[in-house]
Coordinates of C-alpha atoms in Angstrom, one line a residue:
M1 CA -1.4 25.4 38.3
A2 CA 1.9 25.5 39.8
D3 CA 3.9 28.3 41.2
D4 CA 6.8 26.5 39.8
R5 CA 7.5 27.0 36.2
D6 CA 11.1 26.9 37.3
H7 CA 12.1 29.2 34.4
A8 CA 12.5 32.7 35.8
G9 CA 14.8 34.6 38.1
E10 CA 15.8 38.1 39.0
L11 CA 16.2 40.3 36.0
G12 CA 19.6 39.8 34.4
A13 CA 20.3 36.6 36.2
G14 CA 20.6 34.4 33.2
D15 CA 21.8 31.2 34.8
S16 CA 20.2 28.5 32.7
A17 CA 21.0 25.9 35.4
S18 CA 18.6 27.8 37.6
A19 CA 15.8 28.7 35.2
D20 CA 12.5 29.9 36.5
V21 CA 9.4 27.7 36.7
V22 CA 5.7 28.2 37.5
D23 CA 3.7 26.6 40.3
A24 CA 1.3 24.9 38.0
R25 CA 1.1 22.4 35.2
P26 CA -0.2 23.4 31.8
D27 CA -2.4 20.3 31.4
R28 CA -4.8 20.3 34.3
S29 CA -7.6 18.2 32.7
S30 CA -7.3 15.4 35.2
F31 CA -7.8 17.9 38.1
V32 CA -10.3 20.2 38.6
S33 CA 9.8 53.4 53.7
S34 CA 8.9 56.2 54.3
V35 CA 12.6 56.5 53.7
F36 CA 14.1 58.6 51.0
R37 CA 17.8 58.7 50.0
K38 CA 19.5 62.0 50.2
K39 CA 23.1 62.7 49.4
N40 CA 25.2 64.6 52.0
K41 CA 28.1 66.9 51.2
N42 CA 30.6 64.1 50.8
G43 CA 28.4 62.3 48.3
S44 CA 27.4 59.4 50.5
T45 CA 23.8 58.6 51.2
R46 CA 21.8 58.7 54.4
S47 CA 18.3 57.8 55.3
V48 CA 15.9 60.6 55.9
R49 CA 12.9 59.6 57.9
I50 CA 9.7 61.4 57.0
P51 CA 7.4 62.1 59.9
R52 CA 4.2 60.0 59.8
D53 CA 1.1 60.7 61.8
R54 CA -0.4 57.7 63.4
V55 CA -3.9 57.8 64.7
P56 CA -4.3 55.0 67.3
T57 CA -8.0 54.8 66.8
Y58 CA -7.5 53.6 63.3
Q59 CA -4.7 51.1 64.1
Y60 CA -5.0 47.5 65.2
N61 CA -4.1 47.1 68.9
M62 CA -0.8 45.2 68.9
N63 CA -0.2 45.5 72.7
F64 CA -0.7 41.9 73.5
E65 CA 1.5 39.3 75.2
K66 CA 2.3 37.7 71.8
V67 CA 2.3 38.9 68.2
G68 CA 0.7 35.7 67.2
K69 CA 1.0 32.3 65.6
C70 CA 2.4 31.9 62.0
I71 CA 1.8 28.6 60.2
I72 CA 3.9 27.9 57.1
I73 CA 2.6 25.0 54.9
N74 CA 5.5 24.1 52.6
N75 CA 4.4 21.6 49.9
K76 CA 7.3 20.4 47.8
N77 CA 6.6 16.8 46.8
F78 CA 3.3 15.6 45.3
D79 CA 1.7 12.2 44.7
K80 CA 2.0 11.0 41.2
V81 CA -1.7 11.0 40.7
T82 CA -1.8 14.8 40.9
G83 CA 0.6 15.2 37.9
M84 CA 2.4 17.9 39.8
C85 CA 6.2 18.2 39.7
V86 CA 8.6 18.7 42.6
R87 CA 8.6 22.4 43.7
N88 CA 12.4 22.9 43.9
G89 CA 13.3 26.1 45.6
T90 CA 10.4 26.1 48.0
D91 CA 12.6 25.1 51.0
K92 CA 14.5 28.3 50.4
D93 CA 11.2 30.1 50.7
A94 CA 10.2 28.3 53.8
E95 CA 13.5 29.0 55.5
A96 CA 13.5 32.7 54.6
L97 CA 9.9 33.1 55.7
F98 CA 10.6 31.3 59.0
K99 CA 13.4 33.7 59.8
C100 CA 11.5 36.7 58.6
F101 CA 8.3 36.1 60.6
R102 CA 10.1 35.0 63.7
S103 CA 12.0 38.3 63.6
L104 CA 8.6 40.1 63.5
G105 CA 7.8 38.3 66.8
F106 CA 5.6 35.5 65.5
D107 CA 5.6 32.0 66.9
V108 CA 6.4 30.2 63.6
T109 CA 5.9 26.5 62.7
V110 CA 6.6 24.9 59.4
Y111 CA 4.7 21.8 58.1
N112 CA 6.1 20.0 55.0
D113 CA 4.3 18.1 52.3
C114 CA 0.8 18.2 53.8
S115 CA -2.2 16.3 52.3
C116 CA -5.4 18.3 51.8
A117 CA -6.9 16.7 55.0
K118 CA -3.8 17.6 56.9
M119 CA -4.0 21.2 55.8
Q120 CA -7.6 21.4 56.8
D121 CA -6.9 19.8 60.2
L122 CA -3.9 22.1 60.9
L123 CA -5.9 25.2 60.3
K124 CA -9.1 24.0 62.0
R125 CA -7.1 23.2 65.1
A126 CA -5.3 26.5 65.0
S127 CA -8.6 28.3 64.7
E128 CA -9.9 26.5 67.8
E129 CA -6.9 27.6 69.9
D130 CA -7.2 30.5 72.4
H131 CA -5.7 33.6 70.7
S132 CA -6.8 35.9 73.5
N133 CA -3.2 36.9 74.3
S134 CA -2.2 37.3 70.6
A135 CA -2.4 40.4 68.4
C136 CA -3.0 38.6 65.1
F137 CA -2.6 35.4 63.1
A138 CA -0.6 34.6 59.9
C139 CA -0.6 31.6 57.6
I140 CA 1.6 31.1 54.6
L141 CA 0.8 28.6 51.8
L142 CA 3.6 27.4 49.5
S143 CA 2.3 25.0 46.9
H144 CA 1.0 24.5 43.4
G145 CA -2.3 26.1 42.8
E146 CA -5.2 26.9 40.5
E147 CA -7.8 29.7 40.6
N148 CA -9.3 29.5 44.1
L149 CA -7.6 26.2 44.8
I150 CA -4.4 25.1 46.5
Y151 CA -2.7 21.7 46.2
G152 CA -2.0 19.4 49.0
K153 CA 0.4 16.5 48.3
D154 CA -2.6 14.4 47.2
G155 CA -4.9 16.8 45.4
V156 CA -6.6 20.2 45.5
T157 CA -8.7 21.9 48.1
P158 CA -10.5 25.3 48.0
I159 CA -8.5 28.1 49.6
K160 CA -11.7 29.4 51.1
E161 CA -12.3 26.2 53.0
L162 CA -8.9 26.7 54.7
T163 CA -9.3 30.3 55.6
A164 CA -13.0 30.1 56.6
H165 CA -12.0 28.5 59.9
F166 CA -10.9 31.9 61.1
R167 CA -14.1 33.8 60.3
G168 CA -15.4 36.0 63.1
D169 CA -18.2 33.6 63.9
R170 CA -15.9 30.6 64.1
C171 CA -12.8 31.9 65.7
K172 CA -14.0 34.3 68.5
T173 CA -10.5 34.9 70.0
L174 CA -9.3 36.5 66.8
L175 CA -12.4 38.6 66.4
E176 CA -11.4 42.2 65.3
K177 CA -7.8 41.1 64.9
P178 CA -5.9 40.8 61.6
K179 CA -5.8 37.4 60.0
L180 CA -3.1 37.4 57.3
F181 CA -2.7 34.8 54.5
F182 CA 0.2 34.8 52.1
I183 CA -0.3 32.5 49.2
Q184 CA 2.6 31.5 46.8
A185 CA 0.9 29.4 44.1
C186 CA -0.3 29.7 40.5
R187 CA -3.8 30.9 39.9
G188 CA -4.1 30.0 36.2
T189 CA -2.1 29.3 33.1
E190 CA -2.0 32.8 31.6
L191 CA 1.4 34.4 31.0
D192 CA 2.2 38.1 31.3
D193 CA 4.4 39.3 28.5
G194 CA 4.9 42.7 30.1
I195 CA 4.9 46.0 28.3
Q196 CA 7.7 48.5 27.7
A197 CA 7.4 51.6 29.8
D198 CA 9.2 54.9 30.5
S199 CA 10.7 55.1 33.0
G200 CA -14.1 59.6 60.1
P201 CA -14.1 60.0 63.5
I202 CA -15.4 57.2 65.8
N203 CA -19.1 57.6 66.6
D204 CA -21.1 56.4 69.6
T205 CA -22.1 53.2 67.8
D206 CA -18.4 52.1 67.7
A207 CA -18.3 52.2 71.5
N208 CA -21.4 50.0 71.8
P209 CA -20.4 46.5 72.9
R210 CA -23.4 45.1 70.9
H211 CA -22.3 46.4 67.5
K212 CA -21.9 43.8 64.8
I213 CA -18.7 42.9 62.9
P214 CA -18.9 41.2 59.5
V215 CA -17.7 37.6 59.7
E216 CA -15.4 38.2 56.8
A217 CA -13.8 41.3 58.2
D218 CA -10.1 41.7 59.2
F219 CA -8.7 39.3 56.7
L220 CA -5.9 40.1 54.3
F221 CA -4.9 37.8 51.4
A222 CA -1.6 38.5 49.7
Y223 CA -1.4 36.4 46.5
S224 CA 1.8 35.9 44.6
T225 CA 0.0 36.6 41.3
V226 CA -3.3 37.9 40.0
P227 CA -6.2 35.6 39.1
G228 CA -5.7 33.5 36.0
Y229 CA -1.9 33.7 35.9
Y230 CA 1.2 31.6 36.5
S231 CA 3.3 32.4 39.6
W232 CA 7.1 32.1 39.1
R233 CA 9.7 30.3 41.2
N234 CA 13.4 30.0 40.8
P235 CA 14.8 26.6 41.9
G236 CA 18.0 28.2 43.3
K237 CA 16.6 31.3 44.9
G238 CA 13.0 30.6 45.7
S239 CA 9.8 32.2 44.4
W240 CA 9.8 35.8 43.2
F241 CA 7.0 36.8 45.5
V242 CA 8.7 35.3 48.7
Q243 CA 12.1 36.8 47.8
A244 CA 10.5 40.2 47.5
L245 CA 8.2 39.8 50.6
C246 CA 11.1 38.8 52.9
S247 CA 13.4 41.5 51.5
I248 CA 10.8 44.3 52.2
L249 CA 9.8 42.8 55.6
D250 CA 13.4 42.6 56.7
E251 CA 13.9 46.2 55.7
H252 CA 10.6 47.8 56.7
G253 CA 8.6 45.2 58.6
K254 CA 8.6 47.2 61.8
D255 CA 8.4 50.6 60.2
L256 CA 5.8 50.6 57.4
E257 CA 2.1 49.8 57.5
I258 CA 1.2 46.4 56.0
M259 CA -0.4 47.9 52.8
Q260 CA 2.7 50.0 52.3
I261 CA 4.9 46.9 52.7
L262 CA 2.8 44.9 50.2
T263 CA 2.8 47.8 47.7
R264 CA 6.5 47.8 47.7
V265 CA 6.5 44.0 47.3
N266 CA 4.3 44.5 44.2
D267 CA 6.8 47.0 42.8
R268 CA 9.8 44.8 43.4
V269 CA 8.2 41.8 41.8
A270 CA 7.0 43.8 38.8
R271 CA 10.3 45.6 38.2
H272 CA 13.1 43.4 39.4
F273 CA 12.1 40.0 38.0
E274 CA 11.7 38.5 34.5
S275 CA 11.6 34.9 33.5
Q276 CA 14.5 33.2 31.8
S277 CA 13.7 29.9 30.1
E278 CA 15.1 27.9 27.3
D279 CA 11.5 27.4 26.2
P280 CA 10.5 30.6 24.3
R281 CA 6.9 30.2 25.4
F282 CA 8.0 30.9 29.0
N283 CA 10.9 33.3 28.4
E284 CA 10.9 37.0 29.3
K285 CA 7.6 36.8 31.2
K286 CA 6.5 39.1 34.1
Q287 CA 4.4 38.8 37.3
I288 CA 2.5 41.1 39.6
P289 CA 1.2 40.0 43.0
C290 CA -2.3 40.7 44.2
V291 CA -3.5 42.0 47.6
V292 CA -7.1 41.5 48.7
S293 CA -7.7 43.3 52.0
M294 CA -10.7 43.2 54.3
L295 CA -8.7 44.9 57.1
T296 CA -10.6 47.5 59.0
K297 CA -7.6 49.3 60.5
E298 CA -3.9 50.0 59.8
L299 CA -1.5 47.3 60.8
Y300 CA 1.9 48.0 62.1
F301 CA 4.0 45.2 63.6
P302 CA 5.4 46.0 67.0
K303 CA 9.0 47.3 67.1

């Protein structure tokens, strides 16, 4: 599917010239803050910080020379054989993400219009680099997609084949470090109509240098939508998920824990966006992102 059914936008933004779209194509037969607002006496608002207890034992160590590498794969144009349309608006996403992750301290590189082989090669080579002086790794995929698949410019490739390069048994210098994947792409062709609503302590084993770590541990996958559904993108503003992600990261990226951040992203996408399309089949649709976490500790980006 595509994350580009360019027929949706922020709620109330009824600009037909910038209708929202999904990052999929319907016919795929040829392809398999802890901050609350309080009013003071003169009626203005001020931020009130709520104390938060952090237990270092349960947090990832971010005290490294580098935060880490961030790879952004931005696929906008696709070979005719794929049947996929141009993903207008994705350059807005890539630009916003570049600035956002660079401000978090990542070393960010953007790669445009990658083939499936190119995506595999980029991530394989990244996994073979020495990350000993890095706290974590991040990868952002912007493309058309289907369930468990992501499009290169020339076809589809399994997402798992891209991410598996960073398993604990294959990328030793990222062992026990967070590996973050953000995926803006469709995961099916279902549409969400929406529904009206009212408003343990460490034990001796942990200190044993011989203890085992699951090879799939310390991954986090933040998908723009849940399995089976379209993912929406606005040609003028970018995808809903990336707009929300960058907004929350800019505001709370160095304050909140990653799951708190992504929960707020879920809330923003769910409540602030609704598709606007001249095609009634795609009008007034909703979207909810999906977070799959195998993280074993809390993740706070360094201030």
